[in-house]
Amino acid sequence: MYRQLLSKRVTSSITANYAPTDWFTNRFTGGLDFANDLQTSFFPRNDSLWYGGLTDGGSNAQTSRGAERYTFDYLGNMKKQWGSDWETNFSFGLQVISTRNTNLNATGIGFVTNANNSIGSGSQTTGGGGFTEQRQYGYLGQLQIGNQNKRFLQVGVRIDRNSSFGDQAPSFVLPKIGGSWAISEEGFFSPLTRFVNTLRLRAAYGTTGRSPNPGDALTTLAAASYNITGTTLAGAVLGNPGNIDLKPERGTEFEAGLDAGFFDNKVSTELTFFRKTTQDLIIARPIPPSLGFNANPLANLGSVLNQGVEVAVNVTAVNKRNVRWDVRGAANTLRNELTSLGGISPFGLGGVGRALEGQQLGVMVAKRVRSVDAAANRVVVSDTLEPVGNLFPTLEWNITNTLTLFKNLRIAALLDAKRDFVVYNNTRFFRETQLVRSNLRLDPTALPAEERLRRFGPFVSEANGSAVPVNDAREPYIERGDFVRLRELSATYDVPRSLMDKLGKRVQGASVTLAFQNVRLWTNFSGADPEVNAQTGAFSREDFLTAPLPRRSVLRFNLNF
């Protein structure tokens, strides 16, 4: 088997600044981002029935995905000083984003020889494609009032429009309010400054919104050929019923925190608490198959709570003339809970996930193993689907070490981790229970008797002992995905000023970076990588014949003129 992913990307931007007076500034930014992926999956022809079905004759599938993103931003700012104690900053702007996404896929099956494996050489060929376009417009305004450069109040509003909702949909208004206080600069705090050098308190409350993808609210048809008179003609079947009443998600969020410095600011900390409630959650709502549609429409259902704490600590461990060592550690927690489904019964949500009140969105479920009876050669499982594990990690942390030598050479390492989440290992489930090609299944001595029963059954219901299909008893294949990863090692050398002068006075700066990404992974997950996902969408975490995250080596040169 051969898999390859070839990615190409080009990004560019241009910025212009105009300041007609010292109190009025304008910034204009235009940008574009082109990206293209070509994914190839080739299964060579074989006579040993490795894969099963037509794939044994050889299969070559290619998918090309292209994305174009055009942006334009304008930001104006008016700053005014009122006496010696007060100042105001009024910002206003416009943002326009146009996005186009295309995809083309083709598959060829059945080759005469593996040496000629182009898609067009297959005895059977299929193909398809799609195109979406979306435009977003945003208008923003914010007023900040400052007092003695240590007390600040911000009020603002953003107004958005999105082409996903059509021309008749109302604009989406998102207000916010926030404030901060550099309390360490107050006179009454001075006795504490020998312990806490700086301390700033902050809080904010505001609203956010999320729009669906282009066309998600529309009633659609799907292409389907038909043959009545002996001639194959183009036809259509019901696609997605759409939802003309679909609205954006609306979230309200409160956050509060502090920033502090200690030991002459050699140690600094950031602490933030956040609580966000999302209403009108956009989820694909299941409909009866008898309606004839081949897709479920999006609907605004219920509410979700996201709550957690974010903390970061920065330490300058060594700061000498030719040696500096900086350490940054950060961690965050997450409590994600579906608090309401709006009276709708629980339903499947991506892979083996489920929308279940009181649990994480997309919590993975299965009929859980109650007991393994080796003497009776059976496994008793629960009568209903029960939660097995979280889709989203509840704890994440990372540590960055940066060593600077002789002010020109920086060596950095990033270690990160995610905890308390699961991954559905569909690769092993498919091989062991569907294809029955795994050594664990074929070799009766590869697993202890109890573990073999737990994986392969037979399974019976806890209530009445009736047979339960293996597709409902997938608990052994929903594995903990906890991991620690050495995410990146890098070295950057800044060219000294004396050497840059030889390149010409127009060269203001130059550096060279060598970086290694995804260097090492520590995990008990039995699949290729706990961060892979074979399915699209936000509510899935599944490994199904998926390539792991690649190890990358990057060599980069930077020149500033």
XYZ file of C-alpha atoms in Angstrom:
561
model
C 0.000 0.000 0.000
C 1.257 3.489 -0.869
C -0.064 6.757 0.501
C 1.123 10.268 -0.261
C -0.033 13.774 0.586
C 1.537 16.604 -1.439
C 0.704 20.099 -0.206
C 1.469 23.434 -1.835
C 0.690 26.843 -0.351
C 1.326 30.448 -1.298
C 0.420 33.365 0.972
C 0.977 37.064 0.407
C -0.213 40.340 1.865
C 0.299 44.049 1.407
C -0.237 46.746 4.034
C -0.462 50.508 3.623
C -0.572 53.037 6.454
C -1.816 56.613 6.167
C -1.655 59.154 8.990
C -3.034 62.558 7.932
C -2.511 63.836 11.504
C -0.761 62.574 14.623
C -4.135 61.632 16.174
C -5.737 59.909 13.171
C -4.205 56.782 11.612
C -5.437 54.441 8.871
C -4.293 50.962 7.946
C -5.257 49.070 4.794
C -4.373 45.390 4.391
C -5.044 43.064 1.469
C -4.105 39.428 1.370
C -4.500 36.184 -0.508
C -3.886 32.581 0.418
C -3.711 29.751 -2.108
C -3.480 26.139 -0.946
C -3.667 22.834 -2.788
C -3.467 19.243 -1.559
C -3.077 16.142 -3.706
C -3.744 12.939 -1.792
C -2.961 9.558 -3.334
C -3.923 6.140 -1.984
C -2.659 3.184 -4.018
C -3.386 -0.486 -3.246
C -1.266 -2.685 -5.581
C -2.772 -5.581 -7.464
C -2.270 -8.908 -5.664
C -3.331 -12.531 -5.956
C -3.365 -13.202 -2.206
C -6.696 -11.499 -1.482
C -5.040 -9.054 0.929
C -7.851 -6.533 0.923
C -10.965 -8.329 -0.209
C -13.348 -7.496 -3.045
C -12.394 -5.556 -6.152
C -9.504 -3.828 -4.369
C -7.427 -6.997 -4.759
C -7.255 -6.182 -8.479
C -5.497 -2.925 -7.604
C -6.935 0.458 -6.691
C -5.676 3.999 -7.148
C -7.610 6.921 -5.653
C -6.631 10.567 -5.879
C -8.244 13.627 -4.317
C -7.289 17.186 -5.169
C -8.412 19.947 -2.810
C -7.945 23.617 -3.538
C -8.653 26.642 -1.381
C -8.523 30.342 -2.220
C -8.961 33.029 0.384
C -9.029 36.765 -0.336
C -9.116 39.298 2.488
C -9.356 43.041 2.825
C -9.102 44.877 6.131
C -9.387 48.523 7.005
C -8.737 49.862 10.485
C -8.948 53.480 11.514
C -7.976 54.903 14.890
C -8.592 58.288 16.488
C -6.624 59.041 19.654
C -7.280 62.049 21.840
C -5.659 63.204 25.076
C -7.962 64.982 27.560
C -5.770 66.824 30.017
C -3.071 64.892 31.834
C -5.226 62.057 33.180
C -7.635 60.934 30.456
C -7.361 59.668 26.914
C -9.705 58.058 24.405
C -9.076 55.697 21.517
C -11.822 55.192 18.980
C -11.232 52.385 16.474
C -13.444 51.460 13.553
C -12.993 49.177 10.600
C -14.220 46.897 7.859
C -13.325 43.314 7.002
C -14.211 41.432 3.816
C -13.368 37.744 3.328
C -14.070 35.754 0.170
C -13.382 32.022 0.225
C -13.532 29.449 -2.564
C -13.045 25.714 -2.058
C -12.865 23.075 -4.772
C -12.347 19.339 -4.688
C -11.949 16.727 -7.396
C -11.664 13.000 -6.802
C -11.137 10.033 -9.083
C -10.651 6.309 -8.534
C -9.445 3.576 -10.819
C -9.947 -0.110 -9.887
C -8.570 -3.195 -11.620
C -5.136 -3.011 -13.248
C -3.376 -5.367 -15.618
C -0.040 -4.616 -13.968
C 1.099 -2.505 -11.027
C 3.625 -0.798 -13.294
C 0.741 0.958 -15.084
C -1.394 2.176 -12.211
C -2.737 5.465 -13.533
C -6.422 5.993 -12.804
C -7.326 5.931 -16.501
C -5.791 2.442 -16.801
C -8.292 0.921 -14.363
C -11.035 -1.332 -15.693
C -13.513 0.728 -13.641
C -13.207 4.453 -13.068
C -15.310 6.830 -11.002
C -15.024 10.508 -10.187
C -16.676 13.448 -8.558
C -16.140 16.980 -7.398
C -17.557 19.972 -5.612
C -17.293 23.743 -5.315
C -18.289 26.211 -2.598
C -17.963 29.969 -2.332
C -18.596 32.128 0.705
C -18.413 35.863 1.416
C -18.286 37.459 4.839
C -18.555 41.128 5.738
C -17.763 42.573 9.135
C -17.992 46.093 10.538
C -16.477 46.924 13.897
C -16.157 49.778 16.302
C -14.537 50.119 19.724
C -14.096 52.949 22.195
C -11.418 52.694 24.846
C -11.223 55.167 27.720
C -8.016 55.323 29.737
C -7.328 57.015 33.047
C -3.746 57.779 34.100
C -2.574 54.987 31.804
C -3.519 52.364 34.404
C -7.312 52.080 34.296
C -9.026 51.182 31.017
C -12.574 50.562 29.852
C -13.486 49.186 26.407
C -16.901 48.994 24.768
C -17.353 47.734 21.251
C -19.623 46.120 18.706
C -19.153 44.024 15.586
C -21.786 43.600 12.856
C -21.430 40.602 10.551
C -23.136 39.412 7.407
C -22.546 36.020 5.785
C -23.598 34.771 2.350
C -24.545 31.386 3.877
C -27.837 32.908 5.044
C -28.870 34.728 1.857
C -29.530 38.393 1.164
C -32.696 38.574 3.283
C -31.103 37.370 6.520
C -30.590 40.058 9.186
C -27.122 41.173 10.250
C -25.526 39.567 13.274
C -24.740 42.065 16.059
C -22.003 41.152 18.554
C -21.468 43.638 21.429
C -18.730 43.461 24.074
C -17.474 45.287 27.164
C -14.245 44.904 29.096
C -11.856 46.587 31.456
C -8.401 46.299 32.968
C -6.641 47.819 35.983
C -2.880 48.029 36.532
C -3.344 47.825 40.279
C 0.393 47.597 40.966
C 0.743 51.216 39.839
C -1.593 52.496 42.544
C -0.039 54.204 45.528
C -1.605 51.876 48.084
C 0.064 48.882 46.379
C 3.658 50.148 46.754
C 4.395 48.175 49.987
C 3.721 44.963 48.053
C 5.871 45.694 45.003
C 8.914 44.015 46.551
C 6.933 40.747 46.382
C 4.768 41.390 43.323
C 6.476 43.704 40.845
C 3.515 44.121 38.503
C -0.136 43.125 38.750
C -2.909 43.778 36.274
C -6.521 42.663 36.677
C -8.802 42.238 33.650
C -12.317 41.129 32.818
C -14.490 41.064 29.717
C -17.961 40.054 28.620
C -19.085 39.691 25.043
C -20.857 37.703 22.363
C -19.566 35.527 19.542
C -21.186 33.910 16.529
C -20.613 31.039 14.101
C -22.053 30.586 10.625
C -22.561 27.342 8.698
C -20.810 26.463 5.445
C -22.077 27.788 2.114
C -25.325 26.179 0.979
C -26.011 24.413 4.281
C -29.346 26.198 4.643
C -30.511 25.412 1.083
C -32.661 22.581 -0.229
C -30.486 20.588 -2.619
C -30.697 17.744 -5.111
C -28.069 15.083 -5.791
C -27.161 13.906 -9.278
C -28.358 10.399 -10.201
C -28.564 8.736 -13.583
C -31.559 6.706 -14.709
C -32.349 4.318 -17.546
C -35.927 3.772 -18.686
C -35.810 3.450 -22.468
C -32.410 1.806 -22.746
C -30.604 5.135 -22.731
C -28.865 6.392 -19.592
C -29.888 9.958 -18.836
C -29.038 12.480 -16.148
C -31.451 12.740 -13.251
C -31.612 13.834 -9.644
C -32.691 12.568 -6.251
C -33.426 14.422 -3.029
C -30.253 15.668 -1.374
C -30.570 17.867 1.718
C -33.944 19.332 2.765
C -32.177 22.473 4.020
C -33.491 24.808 6.671
C -34.670 28.292 5.738
C -34.940 29.142 9.453
C -31.289 28.318 10.188
C -29.651 30.980 12.343
C -26.064 31.584 13.446
C -24.859 30.140 16.704
C -24.696 32.770 19.412
C -22.288 32.501 22.307
C -21.962 34.682 25.377
C -18.636 34.559 27.163
C -17.265 35.952 30.397
C -13.602 35.849 31.223
C -11.528 37.283 34.041
C -7.897 37.027 34.902
C -4.670 38.628 35.992
C -1.105 39.168 34.813
C 1.644 39.365 37.432
C 5.420 39.651 37.619
C 7.767 38.513 40.389
C 11.491 38.648 41.252
C 12.206 41.788 39.210
C 9.890 40.394 36.531
C 12.120 37.382 35.923
C 8.982 35.336 36.556
C 5.675 36.372 34.980
C 2.318 34.635 35.141
C -0.984 34.796 33.279
C -4.181 33.366 34.741
C -7.566 33.376 32.998
C -10.940 31.890 33.866
C -13.514 31.630 31.075
C -17.127 30.538 30.855
C -18.946 30.454 27.527
C -22.543 29.436 26.842
C -23.562 28.781 23.250
C -27.213 28.941 22.210
C -28.803 27.855 18.906
C -26.092 25.244 18.428
C -25.729 24.286 14.739
C -25.963 20.481 14.476
C -27.131 18.119 11.724
C -30.497 16.861 13.015
C -31.448 13.305 11.991
C -34.634 12.903 9.957
C -36.543 9.700 9.064
C -35.099 7.868 6.017
C -38.662 7.540 4.676
C -38.553 11.238 3.733
C -36.198 10.274 0.906
C -33.379 12.730 1.574
C -29.817 11.416 1.628
C -28.494 14.016 4.111
C -29.620 15.427 7.438
C -30.394 19.162 7.597
C -28.659 21.536 9.964
C -30.772 22.892 12.796
C -30.362 25.163 15.810
C -30.592 22.852 18.802
C -30.089 23.403 22.499
C -27.099 24.895 24.294
C -23.519 24.037 25.223
C -21.312 25.115 28.120
C -17.548 25.553 27.785
C -15.670 26.445 30.942
C -12.074 26.275 32.026
C -8.896 27.840 33.338
C -5.808 28.888 31.389
C -2.482 29.466 33.135
C 0.987 30.328 31.834
C 4.316 30.918 33.579
C 7.367 32.545 31.970
C 10.744 32.206 33.692
C 14.058 33.766 32.750
C 16.186 31.112 34.427
C 19.576 32.475 33.255
C 20.369 35.916 31.894
C 24.089 36.438 31.416
C 26.030 38.359 28.809
C 26.360 35.456 26.361
C 23.822 32.983 27.746
C 20.078 33.381 28.247
C 17.667 30.589 29.118
C 13.905 31.196 28.975
C 11.246 28.679 29.962
C 7.511 28.964 29.309
C 4.956 26.542 30.666
C 1.249 26.727 29.900
C -1.801 24.602 30.675
C -5.544 24.805 30.209
C -8.554 22.823 31.326
C -11.868 22.378 29.524
C -15.307 21.388 30.694
C -17.495 20.894 27.633
C -21.106 19.901 28.325
C -24.223 19.667 26.198
C -26.652 21.262 28.642
C -29.779 21.046 26.479
C -31.012 19.432 23.265
C -34.168 21.511 23.162
C -36.410 18.516 23.824
C -34.892 16.390 21.017
C -33.991 12.774 21.777
C -30.255 11.863 21.805
C -28.825 11.004 18.383
C -25.567 9.938 16.714
C -22.994 12.645 16.106
C -20.021 11.721 13.937
C -18.600 8.175 13.933
C -19.444 6.503 17.244
C -20.173 9.821 18.969
C -23.504 10.939 20.343
C -25.365 14.105 21.300
C -26.271 13.316 24.900
C -27.349 15.850 27.513
C -24.958 16.118 30.463
C -22.005 14.819 28.417
C -19.422 16.294 26.086
C -20.581 17.028 22.562
C -19.847 13.930 20.481
C -19.046 11.762 23.525
C -18.115 8.287 22.260
C -20.596 5.571 23.198
C -20.931 1.800 23.018
C -22.723 -1.038 24.744
C -20.245 -1.442 27.569
C -18.862 -4.742 28.785
C -20.445 -5.822 32.075
C -18.724 -9.186 32.471
C -16.658 -11.737 30.558
C -17.714 -15.361 31.135
C -14.935 -17.535 29.695
C -16.605 -20.764 30.896
C -19.830 -19.958 29.051
C -17.900 -18.402 26.140
C -19.836 -15.133 26.152
C -19.570 -11.457 27.019
C -22.439 -9.633 28.743
C -22.870 -5.999 27.612
C -25.202 -3.188 28.607
C -28.626 -2.927 27.023
C -28.159 0.664 25.883
C -25.352 2.793 24.487
C -23.354 4.355 27.311
C -20.573 6.979 27.388
C -17.071 5.544 27.021
C -14.831 8.613 26.773
C -14.486 12.290 25.944
C -14.024 13.582 22.429
C -12.167 16.742 23.519
C -9.177 16.698 25.913
C -9.992 18.126 29.341
C -6.350 19.007 30.033
C -3.617 20.305 27.732
C -0.152 21.540 28.629
C 3.056 22.557 26.915
C 6.602 23.542 27.871
C 8.932 25.621 25.705
C 12.656 25.959 26.406
C 14.681 28.603 24.558
C 18.462 28.854 24.941
C 20.164 31.923 23.442
C 23.945 31.833 22.988
C 26.101 34.860 22.184
C 22.899 36.798 21.338
C 22.799 35.270 17.856
C 22.015 31.569 18.213
C 18.620 30.437 19.600
C 17.924 26.774 20.305
C 14.312 25.952 21.159
C 12.318 22.844 22.062
C 8.541 22.494 22.424
C 6.956 19.638 24.379
C 3.146 19.382 24.584
C 0.501 16.972 25.811
C -3.243 16.296 25.757
C -5.061 14.244 28.382
C -8.433 12.618 29.092
C -9.804 11.933 25.617
C -10.380 8.855 23.467
C -9.856 7.827 19.843
C -11.947 5.295 17.930
C -9.448 2.847 16.420
C -11.553 1.857 13.433
C -8.454 0.471 11.689
C -8.192 -2.386 14.208
C -11.968 -2.815 14.396
C -12.161 -3.135 10.613
C -9.252 -5.542 10.320
C -10.211 -7.724 13.283
C -14.008 -7.902 13.037
C -14.862 -7.134 9.404
C -12.008 -8.350 7.210
C -10.659 -10.796 9.818
C -7.143 -10.199 8.486
C -5.410 -9.371 11.780
C -2.975 -11.773 13.451
C -4.739 -11.029 16.734
C -7.881 -12.549 15.266
C -6.342 -15.351 13.214
C -3.901 -16.580 15.883
C -5.890 -18.067 18.817
C -2.851 -17.743 21.102
C -2.120 -14.059 20.384
C -4.450 -12.832 23.154
C -5.477 -14.186 26.570
C -8.842 -15.970 26.439
C -10.650 -13.230 28.378
C -9.295 -10.421 26.195
C -10.103 -12.385 23.043
C -13.727 -12.721 24.164
C -13.867 -9.049 25.133
C -12.853 -8.055 21.612
C -14.636 -10.598 19.461
C -17.540 -11.894 21.546
C -20.055 -13.457 21.201
C -21.928 -10.637 22.952
C -25.253 -10.950 24.747
C -27.623 -8.444 26.309
C -27.539 -7.852 30.048
C -31.340 -7.892 30.329
C -32.414 -11.030 28.472
C -29.283 -12.649 27.036
C -30.206 -11.935 23.424
C -27.408 -11.654 20.868
C -25.794 -8.231 20.388
C -23.948 -7.447 17.128
C -20.261 -6.573 17.327
C -21.014 -3.156 15.780
C -22.754 -2.173 19.025
C -19.987 -3.505 21.297
C -17.042 -1.415 20.139
C -15.804 -0.444 23.598
C -12.446 -2.322 23.237
C -11.654 -0.225 20.157
C -12.362 3.132 21.785
C -8.920 3.748 23.260
C -7.401 6.441 25.428
C -5.588 8.932 23.247
C -3.477 10.634 25.960
C -0.046 11.559 24.642
C 3.101 13.601 25.125
C 4.821 14.838 21.970
C 8.137 16.522 21.292
C 6.512 18.905 18.859
C 9.505 20.836 17.594
C 13.267 21.263 17.858
C 14.765 24.297 16.158
C 17.911 26.377 15.892
C 17.957 29.933 14.560
C 21.083 31.929 13.791
C 20.800 35.692 13.405
C 23.493 36.966 11.077
C 25.638 39.572 12.908
C 25.520 43.183 11.790
C 29.147 43.037 10.666
C 28.358 40.290 8.156
C 25.154 41.958 6.934
C 27.086 45.108 6.068
C 28.945 43.053 3.483
C 25.605 42.216 1.839
C 24.782 45.888 1.434
C 23.174 48.568 3.530
C 19.734 47.685 2.220
C 19.757 44.415 4.159
C 18.387 45.198 7.629
C 18.376 41.677 9.012
C 19.079 38.067 8.061
C 18.603 34.713 9.783
C 18.650 31.006 9.020
C 16.479 28.429 10.825
C 16.661 24.640 10.901
C 13.624 23.010 12.520
C 12.416 19.448 13.073
C 8.685 18.956 13.721
C 6.829 16.002 15.298
C 10.116 14.586 16.516
C 8.893 12.021 19.075
C 5.582 10.675 20.405
C 4.841 8.922 23.711
C 1.388 7.306 23.942
C -0.384 4.041 24.789
C -2.715 4.397 21.808
C -2.252 1.327 19.607
C -2.943 3.159 16.339
C -0.660 5.249 14.198
C -1.224 8.590 15.935
C -3.819 9.808 18.477
C -4.081 13.185 16.707
C -5.232 11.800 13.355
C -8.846 11.952 12.239
C -10.163 10.019 9.265
C -13.499 11.848 9.299
C -14.353 15.433 8.502
C -16.312 17.547 10.932
C -15.835 18.740 14.483
C -17.442 15.771 16.252
C -15.211 12.889 15.270
C -11.862 11.489 16.325
C -11.285 8.301 14.367
C -8.291 6.394 13.033
C -9.215 4.474 9.888
C -6.215 3.500 7.742
C -4.954 7.028 8.400
C -1.352 8.128 7.963
C 0.227 9.603 11.139
C 1.347 13.206 11.383
C 4.514 13.428 9.284
C 7.921 14.248 10.655
C 9.107 17.407 8.944
C 12.480 19.043 8.447
C 12.354 22.745 7.627
C 15.211 24.943 6.455
C 14.254 28.609 6.251
C 16.163 31.756 5.261
C 14.848 35.208 6.176
C 16.054 38.498 4.716
C 14.675 41.867 5.816
C 15.161 44.921 3.624
